[in-house]
Amino acid sequence: MNLPRGAVMALGVTSLAALASPCSIANAASLAPVGGPVASAEAAPDAWPARTPAQSSDPAVERRIDDLIAAMSLEQKVGQIIQADIASVTPDDVYRYHLGSVLNGGNSDPGGRYNAPAKNWLAAADAFYAASMRPNGKLPRIPVIWGSDAVHGHNNVVGATLFPHNIGLGAARNPDLIRRIGAVTAIEMRVTGLDWTFAPTLAVVRDDRWGRTYEGFGETPEIATSYAAPLIEGLQGKVGDKDWLRGPHIIATAKHFLGDGGTLGGKDQGDAQMPEAQLRDLFSPPYLPAIDAGVQSVMVSFSSWNGAKMHGNRSLLTGVMKGRWNFDGFLVGDWNGHGQVAGCTATDCAESAIAGLDMYMAPDSWKELYHTTLAHARDGTLPIARLDDAVRRILRVKIRAGLFETGKPSSRPYGGRFELLGGTEHRALARQAVRESLVLLKNAGSLLPLKPGANILVAGDGADNLTKQTGGWTLSWQGTGTKRSDFPNAQSIWEGIDAEVKAAGGSATLSVEGRYTRKPDVAIVIFGEDPYAEFQGDRPDVGYDDAKNLALLHTLKAAGIPTVSVFLSGRAMWVNPFLNASDAFVAAWLPGSEGGGVADVLFGKSDFRGKLPYSWPKASDQTAVNVGDENYDPLFAYGFGLTFADKGDLALLPETRAGVAAADPGVLFAAGKPGSARRLMLGAPGALSTNPGPELIQARGADRAAQEDSVRFRWTGAGPAVAAIVQDAPADLSRQSNGDLALELELKVDAPPSAEVSLLMGCGAGCAGGFPLRAMLVEAAKTAKWTRIAIPLRCFEKAGVDMTRVETPLSIATSGTLDLVLSSARIVSPTGTALQCKQD
């Protein structure tokens, strides 16, 4: 989707001054700097199932650990329990501070490049390993381990095989497939020198508003419990085998302990308010087979239980996990999660270690945390026995994995065998996973399977869009900002369809907008959610809104063209209008790199076998509908899924949204993402998209109050470029303008503009207005603080904007360089001094 033509014309460099004249900035001085639990959270371990260790401890390993601990300095012990992010740590830091681990967060990559080549990952792994093994007096050398969120394949690395996200794998109901996926993921991680994945996610998801719903296998413990052991054995190998944790295998992590999918309202990092029996019986079952399968690390949840943060819950971390269940690996935290414990900060939290945390995930806080933790160990606040136990657990895993003997990552088995990334056999497995994950919800008149020899129209913004197809946790945390060339070993759904049709002598045409010159026999429309991940993916309800693709379906229906909808989503959603407008409807989830798997099933090479892992809502406010609930009444029940042989007709469904409050229409941008029914578009004037290349303008997540709750824009100066919030449908803001509301921005300027900057609104062809912003941004850069700017909507109206049909409520354009972080953009009653229009 492009910016309205008139507005794009207005963004041309030569027209910026003209647009600025009706409205100007009163003065730079108006830049204002911005400055109970429901039940007990104490678990009774004796009320939880007891677990006998699957293997006895190895006396030789324990003696070796004893010797290492005796030879270690206190500083070295503290370093072992701290993990730093590669964006904030160097190999020299690992050496100096004796760090036990590094990780790459969702937006951290070697050299700061989201699409860094695989060889750079291997080189970085070698560098960190070498630093950890560099001689340091008489201190023993302890190899560093590198953790990474490989949650649907080795998804941080360009060219890797990308499997369907867990929601799709849950639909497949195939434990053997899961085992093989784990094995492939482990090998591809070994290729790039990494030895530890933060997977699998064993969340039982009870409210589909949660932005991590697609990371869970389902809404009941059933699927995750059946998958835990095979997936972990695929990743780690089998306990007792010679290649357990070695050779083609890596270290796995069961996460997030505990109750992450049960928070009130589906809020990420929220509070699971429930009795202990419910926490135990609903959320803990997958962890027991995981531990029995030998999982070596367990990640602690960001969330709380009855008001108490899991990172500080001794009764669960020590009492249940280590005591009752005899887990002898180590507990790792989540991204500065220790800082949320009462009385703690990200840089000072002995309480988490005392509660049972063995390794702090301190991505950017590691250095200060190291110093405060060392001080706590010296003064006894952190008991030495607890510190030694944490170190023992970490060393035990490193010894079991053979890290002391295997040498640098590039010298280990599979290291540097880059041809295995996205290899033929690996992609074939991913394609099988796609086929088995698809769920058929409607098939009126047995439209499916299609005949590949027909004349087929392929439409929708998800058809040829690997960014959308692969979802979050793909090359970046939120999965955004990627382009086609970032997926060299992948096939879009359109490409899979086109290959299938060509092979059969048919005709396939791609038109995102659904245009055609010869009436097609059938249309396949592919659409759905844009990528997101934790926090930013949280929603107020589960209603899906997409005016453009719904209008397309209606147009095709009116023309008498049979339509197949392929819906891409990270959760079950209310899509009644789309179901009514489609003859067949496929829930394709987030299929990953192998779009050909979708084509295989649409054309009947394989039948549908996927079954819903989540109940499908019949109303947009049916956000927590789970099998077994009292008055359980979904549209499609848990376990539903048609095959070609089933009668697939569906009665007309009600299309009225339920009474959940819609998202605030005044929010243009907040919490790191555009507001409801709006999109962030970037690029050159006249050529905007959601995923442009980095040549003119770059957008990456940035932290303010929470991880990636803001976005950093960097204009390169290579040519005119725009960052814009674009409406899915025109908005009437005349009432807001008459009511003296303002466009209010909260931003921080890291590098001032080198050329004029224009702040604009667009209202269709030949309709735009705004004014220059450079002087204001220069002043903001001098403060280096968060700044609030409020511009009355009437300024834009006087500048020529038709407030009854605003299509682009915010765009920032410049031909020079500029580096700013945007925290929020809202249409509100200004909270501070608003700028005055020139005519006021």
Tab-separated table of C-alpha atoms in Angstrom, residues 48-391:
chain	number	residue	atom	x	y	z
A	48	TRP	CA	2.966	-31.060	43.530
A	49	PRO	CA	3.743	-34.375	41.813
A	50	ALA	CA	7.012	-35.865	42.981
A	51	ARG	CA	9.660	-36.696	40.425
A	52	THR	CA	12.472	-39.212	40.783
A	53	PRO	CA	15.627	-38.206	38.892
A	54	ALA	CA	15.824	-39.956	35.515
A	55	GLN	CA	19.583	-40.309	35.946
A	56	SER	CA	21.859	-40.357	38.953
A	57	SER	CA	24.579	-37.762	39.207
A	58	ASP	CA	27.949	-38.660	37.763
A	59	PRO	CA	30.531	-38.701	40.573
A	60	ALA	CA	33.354	-37.890	38.154
A	61	VAL	CA	31.512	-34.827	36.865
A	62	GLU	CA	30.731	-33.656	40.391
A	63	ARG	CA	34.367	-34.067	41.486
A	64	ARG	CA	35.449	-32.052	38.471
A	65	ILE	CA	32.981	-29.330	39.434
A	66	ASP	CA	34.302	-29.364	43.002
A	67	ASP	CA	37.833	-28.814	41.711
A	68	LEU	CA	36.762	-25.976	39.433
A	69	ILE	CA	34.800	-24.176	42.142
A	70	ALA	CA	37.714	-24.503	44.567
A	71	ALA	CA	40.024	-22.874	42.029
A	72	MET	CA	37.661	-20.070	40.999
A	73	SER	CA	37.815	-16.552	42.370
A	74	LEU	CA	34.731	-14.888	43.762
A	75	GLU	CA	34.755	-12.541	40.770
A	76	GLN	CA	34.788	-15.514	38.438
A	77	LYS	CA	31.851	-17.146	40.196
A	78	VAL	CA	29.769	-13.990	39.919
A	79	GLY	CA	30.654	-13.667	36.245
A	80	GLN	CA	29.467	-17.204	35.549
A	81	ILE	CA	25.911	-16.422	36.658
A	82	ILE	CA	25.537	-13.369	34.403
A	83	GLN	CA	24.516	-13.389	30.746
A	84	ALA	CA	25.043	-10.315	28.543
A	85	ASP	CA	23.652	-9.407	25.133
A	86	ILE	CA	26.083	-9.235	22.227
A	87	ALA	CA	24.842	-5.715	21.422
A	88	SER	CA	26.160	-4.561	24.812
A	89	VAL	CA	29.200	-6.752	25.427
A	90	THR	CA	32.515	-7.458	23.725
A	91	PRO	CA	34.816	-10.490	23.840
A	92	ASP	CA	37.166	-8.450	25.986
A	93	ASP	CA	34.320	-7.906	28.459
A	94	VAL	CA	33.734	-11.649	28.612
A	95	TYR	CA	37.400	-12.109	29.489
A	96	ARG	CA	37.598	-9.257	31.994
A	97	TYR	CA	34.367	-10.010	33.851
A	98	HIS	CA	34.484	-13.825	33.513
A	99	LEU	CA	30.990	-13.874	32.000
A	100	GLY	CA	29.450	-17.323	31.783
A	101	SER	CA	27.181	-16.644	28.843
A	102	VAL	CA	26.154	-14.292	26.073
A	103	LEU	CA	22.934	-14.117	24.121
A	104	ASN	CA	21.622	-12.416	21.057
A	105	GLY	CA	18.280	-10.758	21.733
A	106	GLY	CA	15.683	-10.574	18.995
A	107	ASN	CA	17.302	-7.455	17.533
A	108	SER	CA	20.941	-8.204	18.324
A	109	ASP	CA	23.174	-9.480	15.573
A	110	PRO	CA	26.891	-9.604	14.786
A	111	GLY	CA	27.967	-6.154	13.711
A	112	GLY	CA	24.503	-4.778	14.411
A	113	ARG	CA	23.206	-6.081	11.076
A	114	TYR	CA	19.835	-7.849	11.244
A	115	ASN	CA	20.772	-9.771	8.101
A	116	ALA	CA	24.394	-10.484	8.982
A	117	PRO	CA	25.671	-13.480	6.980
A	118	ALA	CA	26.111	-16.830	8.688
A	119	LYS	CA	29.890	-16.585	8.570
A	120	ASN	CA	29.726	-13.490	10.788
A	121	TRP	CA	27.779	-15.426	13.406
A	122	LEU	CA	30.409	-18.160	13.432
A	123	ALA	CA	33.228	-15.632	13.647
A	124	ALA	CA	31.531	-13.927	16.595
A	125	ALA	CA	31.035	-17.264	18.344
A	126	ASP	CA	34.728	-18.038	17.911
A	127	ALA	CA	35.674	-14.616	19.273
A	128	PHE	CA	33.582	-14.930	22.430
A	129	TYR	CA	34.804	-18.494	23.006
A	130	ALA	CA	38.440	-17.461	22.549
A	131	ALA	CA	38.031	-14.643	25.043
A	132	SER	CA	36.608	-16.986	27.665
A	133	MET	CA	39.503	-19.410	27.203
A	134	ARG	CA	42.327	-16.846	27.156
A	135	PRO	CA	44.753	-17.554	30.035
A	136	ASN	CA	44.174	-15.417	33.126
A	137	GLY	CA	46.759	-16.162	35.768
A	138	LYS	CA	45.933	-19.332	37.693
A	139	LEU	CA	42.176	-19.074	37.222
A	140	PRO	CA	40.575	-22.074	35.505
A	141	ARG	CA	39.321	-21.486	31.972
A	142	ILE	CA	35.577	-21.913	31.605
A	143	PRO	CA	34.018	-21.781	28.116
A	144	VAL	CA	31.236	-19.306	27.451
A	145	ILE	CA	27.889	-20.513	26.103
A	146	TRP	CA	25.782	-18.551	23.621
A	147	GLY	CA	21.991	-18.585	23.922
A	148	SER	CA	19.582	-17.676	21.137
A	149	ASP	CA	15.834	-17.690	20.546
A	150	ALA	CA	15.712	-20.361	17.839
A	151	VAL	CA	11.964	-20.794	18.228
A	152	HIS	CA	10.905	-21.847	14.712
A	153	GLY	CA	14.175	-22.976	13.253
A	154	HIS	CA	17.412	-20.994	13.505
A	155	ASN	CA	15.301	-17.935	12.830
A	156	ASN	CA	17.912	-15.262	13.548
A	157	VAL	CA	20.129	-16.222	10.622
A	158	VAL	CA	19.631	-15.433	6.940
A	159	GLY	CA	19.115	-18.579	4.885
A	160	ALA	CA	18.117	-20.864	7.751
A	161	THR	CA	15.131	-23.188	7.480
A	162	LEU	CA	12.057	-21.563	9.016
A	163	PHE	CA	9.430	-23.913	10.371
A	164	PRO	CA	5.833	-23.033	11.195
A	165	HIS	CA	5.477	-21.344	14.548
A	166	ASN	CA	4.327	-23.526	17.424
A	167	ILE	CA	0.649	-22.720	16.925
A	168	GLY	CA	0.839	-24.432	13.528
A	169	LEU	CA	2.849	-27.340	14.873
A	170	GLY	CA	0.206	-27.760	17.560
A	171	ALA	CA	-2.380	-28.164	14.799
A	172	ALA	CA	-0.264	-30.929	13.235
A	173	ARG	CA	-0.487	-33.228	16.301
A	174	ASN	CA	2.644	-35.126	15.233
A	175	PRO	CA	5.314	-35.756	17.921
A	176	ASP	CA	7.682	-37.502	15.503
A	177	LEU	CA	7.625	-34.467	13.216
A	178	ILE	CA	8.472	-32.301	16.212
A	179	ARG	CA	11.463	-34.490	17.076
A	180	ARG	CA	12.845	-34.129	13.551
A	181	ILE	CA	12.310	-30.365	13.586
A	182	GLY	CA	14.316	-30.157	16.796
A	183	ALA	CA	17.157	-32.140	15.231
A	184	VAL	CA	17.310	-29.899	12.143
A	185	THR	CA	17.243	-26.742	14.246
A	186	ALA	CA	20.123	-28.015	16.367
A	187	ILE	CA	22.274	-28.794	13.331
A	188	GLU	CA	21.676	-25.380	11.754
A	189	MET	CA	22.595	-23.697	15.036
A	190	ARG	CA	25.792	-25.751	15.195
A	191	VAL	CA	26.660	-24.528	11.695
A	192	THR	CA	26.871	-20.966	13.014
A	193	GLY	CA	28.647	-21.905	16.258
A	194	LEU	CA	25.760	-21.495	18.690
A	195	ASP	CA	25.199	-24.113	21.357
A	196	TRP	CA	22.061	-23.182	23.294
A	197	THR	CA	18.480	-22.402	22.236
A	198	PHE	CA	15.801	-20.719	24.324
A	199	ALA	CA	13.232	-23.294	23.226
A	200	PRO	CA	10.815	-24.971	23.473
A	201	THR	CA	8.036	-22.737	24.753
A	202	LEU	CA	5.723	-24.928	26.825
A	203	ALA	CA	3.122	-22.251	27.544
A	204	VAL	CA	-0.507	-23.264	27.870
A	205	VAL	CA	-2.274	-20.220	26.433
A	206	ARG	CA	-5.659	-19.355	27.930
A	207	ASP	CA	-6.331	-15.891	26.478
A	208	ASP	CA	-5.690	-15.292	22.792
A	209	ARG	CA	-5.166	-11.562	23.270
A	210	TRP	CA	-1.650	-12.455	24.418
A	211	GLY	CA	0.965	-11.448	21.873
A	212	ARG	CA	2.814	-14.730	22.377
A	213	THR	CA	-0.166	-16.980	21.644
A	214	TYR	CA	1.536	-18.381	18.539
A	215	GLU	CA	4.489	-19.512	20.651
A	216	GLY	CA	2.220	-21.947	22.504
A	217	PHE	CA	1.218	-25.334	21.089
A	218	GLY	CA	-2.361	-25.016	22.334
A	219	GLU	CA	-4.873	-24.014	24.964
A	220	THR	CA	-4.653	-27.240	27.001
A	221	PRO	CA	-1.596	-29.032	28.431
A	222	GLU	CA	-2.254	-31.984	26.121
A	223	ILE	CA	-0.230	-31.010	23.051
A	224	ALA	CA	2.698	-29.371	24.844
A	225	THR	CA	2.964	-32.367	27.165
A	226	SER	CA	3.092	-34.762	24.201
A	227	TYR	CA	5.651	-32.593	22.370
A	228	ALA	CA	8.019	-31.671	25.208
A	229	ALA	CA	10.135	-34.837	25.280
A	230	PRO	CA	10.436	-35.458	21.517
A	231	LEU	CA	11.312	-31.847	20.779
A	232	ILE	CA	13.920	-31.700	23.533
A	233	GLU	CA	15.410	-35.024	22.429
A	234	GLY	CA	15.540	-33.721	18.875
A	235	LEU	CA	17.472	-30.690	20.072
A	236	GLN	CA	19.671	-32.307	22.746
A	237	GLY	CA	19.751	-35.963	21.800
A	238	LYS	CA	18.801	-38.713	24.244
A	239	VAL	CA	20.200	-38.905	27.757
A	240	GLY	CA	22.828	-41.650	27.862
A	241	ASP	CA	23.684	-41.499	24.156
A	242	LYS	CA	27.241	-40.521	23.230
A	243	ASP	CA	26.041	-37.484	21.293
A	244	TRP	CA	23.748	-36.149	24.032
A	245	LEU	CA	24.310	-32.365	24.021
A	246	ARG	CA	27.214	-32.864	21.582
A	247	GLY	CA	27.902	-33.293	17.888
A	248	PRO	CA	24.660	-32.414	16.072
A	249	HIS	CA	22.898	-31.499	19.318
A	250	ILE	CA	22.680	-28.422	21.512
A	251	ILE	CA	21.346	-27.321	24.900
A	252	ALA	CA	17.574	-26.760	25.092
A	253	THR	CA	15.432	-24.600	27.386
A	254	ALA	CA	11.917	-25.264	28.664
A	255	LYS	CA	10.103	-21.944	29.099
A	256	HIS	CA	8.574	-19.892	30.658
A	257	PHE	CA	8.160	-21.258	34.177
A	258	LEU	CA	5.354	-20.805	35.192
A	259	GLY	CA	1.888	-19.624	34.144
A	260	ASP	CA	3.053	-17.328	31.341
A	261	GLY	CA	-0.001	-18.183	29.232
A	262	GLY	CA	-2.478	-17.661	32.048
A	263	THR	CA	-2.123	-13.974	32.867
A	264	LEU	CA	-5.188	-11.860	33.479
A	265	GLY	CA	-6.406	-10.370	30.217
A	266	GLY	CA	-3.656	-12.085	28.256
A	267	LYS	CA	-1.226	-9.344	29.253
A	268	ASP	CA	2.415	-10.012	28.488
A	269	GLN	CA	4.451	-10.030	31.689
A	270	GLY	CA	1.139	-9.903	33.551
A	271	ASP	CA	-0.307	-11.667	36.573
A	272	ALA	CA	-1.681	-15.220	36.635
A	273	GLN	CA	-4.361	-14.882	39.293
A	274	MET	CA	-5.477	-18.365	40.300
A	275	PRO	CA	-5.322	-20.971	43.063
A	276	GLU	CA	-2.211	-23.104	43.352
A	277	ALA	CA	-4.066	-26.220	42.176
A	278	GLN	CA	-4.990	-24.529	38.906
A	279	LEU	CA	-1.449	-23.291	38.352
A	280	ARG	CA	-0.150	-26.789	39.004
A	281	ASP	CA	-2.690	-28.811	37.031
A	282	LEU	CA	-3.046	-26.555	34.001
A	283	PHE	CA	0.394	-25.059	33.427
A	284	SER	CA	3.008	-27.419	34.898
A	285	PRO	CA	2.303	-30.774	33.146
A	286	PRO	CA	4.585	-30.168	30.111
A	287	TYR	CA	7.594	-29.530	32.359
A	288	LEU	CA	7.744	-33.028	33.817
A	289	PRO	CA	8.355	-34.845	30.495
A	290	ALA	CA	10.764	-32.051	29.566
A	291	ILE	CA	12.848	-32.689	32.684
A	292	ASP	CA	12.586	-36.452	32.201
A	293	ALA	CA	13.950	-35.960	28.667
A	294	GLY	CA	16.987	-34.233	30.193
A	295	VAL	CA	16.333	-30.570	29.412
A	296	GLN	CA	19.310	-28.688	30.800
A	297	SER	CA	17.896	-25.223	31.346
A	298	VAL	CA	14.543	-23.775	32.303
A	299	MET	CA	13.711	-20.130	31.685
A	300	VAL	CA	11.796	-18.287	34.378
A	301	SER	CA	8.715	-16.347	33.302
A	302	PHE	CA	8.438	-12.561	33.244
A	303	SER	CA	4.958	-12.976	34.680
A	304	SER	CA	3.644	-13.033	38.220
A	305	TRP	CA	1.544	-15.480	40.176
A	306	ASN	CA	-0.985	-13.798	42.428
A	307	GLY	CA	1.005	-10.599	42.435
A	308	ALA	CA	4.468	-12.066	43.053
A	309	LYS	CA	6.988	-12.080	40.220
A	310	MET	CA	8.185	-15.524	39.200
A	311	HIS	CA	11.783	-14.288	39.177
A	312	GLY	CA	11.531	-13.961	42.958
A	313	ASN	CA	9.303	-16.932	43.848
A	314	ARG	CA	11.484	-19.227	45.940
A	315	SER	CA	8.647	-21.679	46.611
A	316	LEU	CA	8.367	-22.490	42.907
A	317	LEU	CA	11.945	-22.036	41.668
A	318	THR	CA	13.648	-23.842	44.529
A	319	GLY	CA	10.833	-25.643	46.296
A	320	VAL	CA	9.096	-27.199	43.299
A	321	MET	CA	11.538	-27.135	40.365
A	322	LYS	CA	14.735	-28.041	42.198
A	323	GLY	CA	13.370	-29.747	45.276
A	324	ARG	CA	10.203	-31.612	44.410
A	325	TRP	CA	11.188	-32.268	40.790
A	326	ASN	CA	14.933	-32.796	41.330
A	327	PHE	CA	15.898	-30.651	38.343
A	328	ASP	CA	19.697	-30.534	38.253
A	329	GLY	CA	20.241	-28.142	35.332
A	330	PHE	CA	20.105	-24.378	35.748
A	331	LEU	CA	17.380	-21.731	35.825
A	332	VAL	CA	17.959	-18.766	33.531
A	333	GLY	CA	16.072	-15.494	33.735
A	334	ASP	CA	14.311	-13.619	30.970
A	335	TRP	CA	15.336	-10.208	29.627
A	336	ASN	CA	16.034	-8.173	32.799
A	337	GLY	CA	13.110	-9.981	34.411
A	338	HIS	CA	14.888	-9.962	37.754
A	339	GLY	CA	14.515	-6.180	37.782
A	340	GLN	CA	10.740	-6.536	38.189
A	341	VAL	CA	11.035	-8.342	41.524
A	342	ALA	CA	9.892	-6.231	44.477
A	343	GLY	CA	12.821	-4.275	45.872
A	344	CYS	CA	15.000	-4.936	42.821
A	345	THR	CA	16.245	-3.079	39.792
A	346	ALA	CA	17.762	-4.473	36.618
A	347	THR	CA	21.189	-3.673	38.011
A	348	ASP	CA	20.736	-4.851	41.593
A	349	CYS	CA	18.809	-7.970	42.587
A	350	ALA	CA	20.271	-10.497	44.983
A	351	GLU	CA	16.683	-11.560	45.732
A	352	SER	CA	16.341	-13.448	42.424
A	353	ALA	CA	19.451	-15.537	43.017
A	354	ILE	CA	18.385	-16.225	46.580
A	355	ALA	CA	14.985	-17.379	45.268
A	356	GLY	CA	16.696	-19.884	42.984
A	357	LEU	CA	17.655	-18.118	39.760
A	358	ASP	CA	21.003	-19.469	38.576
A	359	MET	CA	21.779	-17.188	35.641
A	360	TYR	CA	20.656	-13.595	35.257
A	361	MET	CA	19.709	-12.568	31.733
A	362	ALA	CA	21.070	-9.028	31.966
A	363	PRO	CA	21.373	-7.952	28.337
A	364	ASP	CA	22.341	-4.319	28.822
A	365	SER	CA	22.476	-4.175	32.626
A	366	TRP	CA	25.147	-6.836	33.053
A	367	LYS	CA	28.089	-4.667	34.084
A	368	GLU	CA	26.369	-2.853	36.937
A	369	LEU	CA	24.644	-6.075	37.955
A	370	TYR	CA	28.026	-7.783	38.099
A	371	HIS	CA	29.351	-5.152	40.502
A	372	THR	CA	26.306	-5.151	42.791
A	373	THR	CA	26.123	-8.958	42.832
A	374	LEU	CA	29.817	-9.151	43.674
A	375	ALA	CA	29.248	-6.734	46.538
A	376	HIS	CA	26.313	-8.830	47.783
A	377	ALA	CA	28.463	-11.951	47.671
A	378	ARG	CA	31.203	-10.222	49.625
A	379	ASP	CA	28.934	-8.899	52.364
A	380	GLY	CA	26.872	-12.074	52.699
A	381	THR	CA	23.615	-10.713	51.286
A	382	LEU	CA	23.982	-13.383	48.620
A	383	PRO	CA	25.059	-16.495	50.542
A	384	ILE	CA	28.158	-18.166	49.141
A	385	ALA	CA	26.427	-21.542	49.307
A	386	ARG	CA	23.672	-20.264	46.991
A	387	LEU	CA	26.236	-18.693	44.633
A	388	ASP	CA	28.243	-21.925	44.532
A	389	ASP	CA	25.107	-23.934	43.829
A	390	ALA	CA	24.233	-21.690	40.869
A	391	VAL	CA	27.775	-21.969	39.515
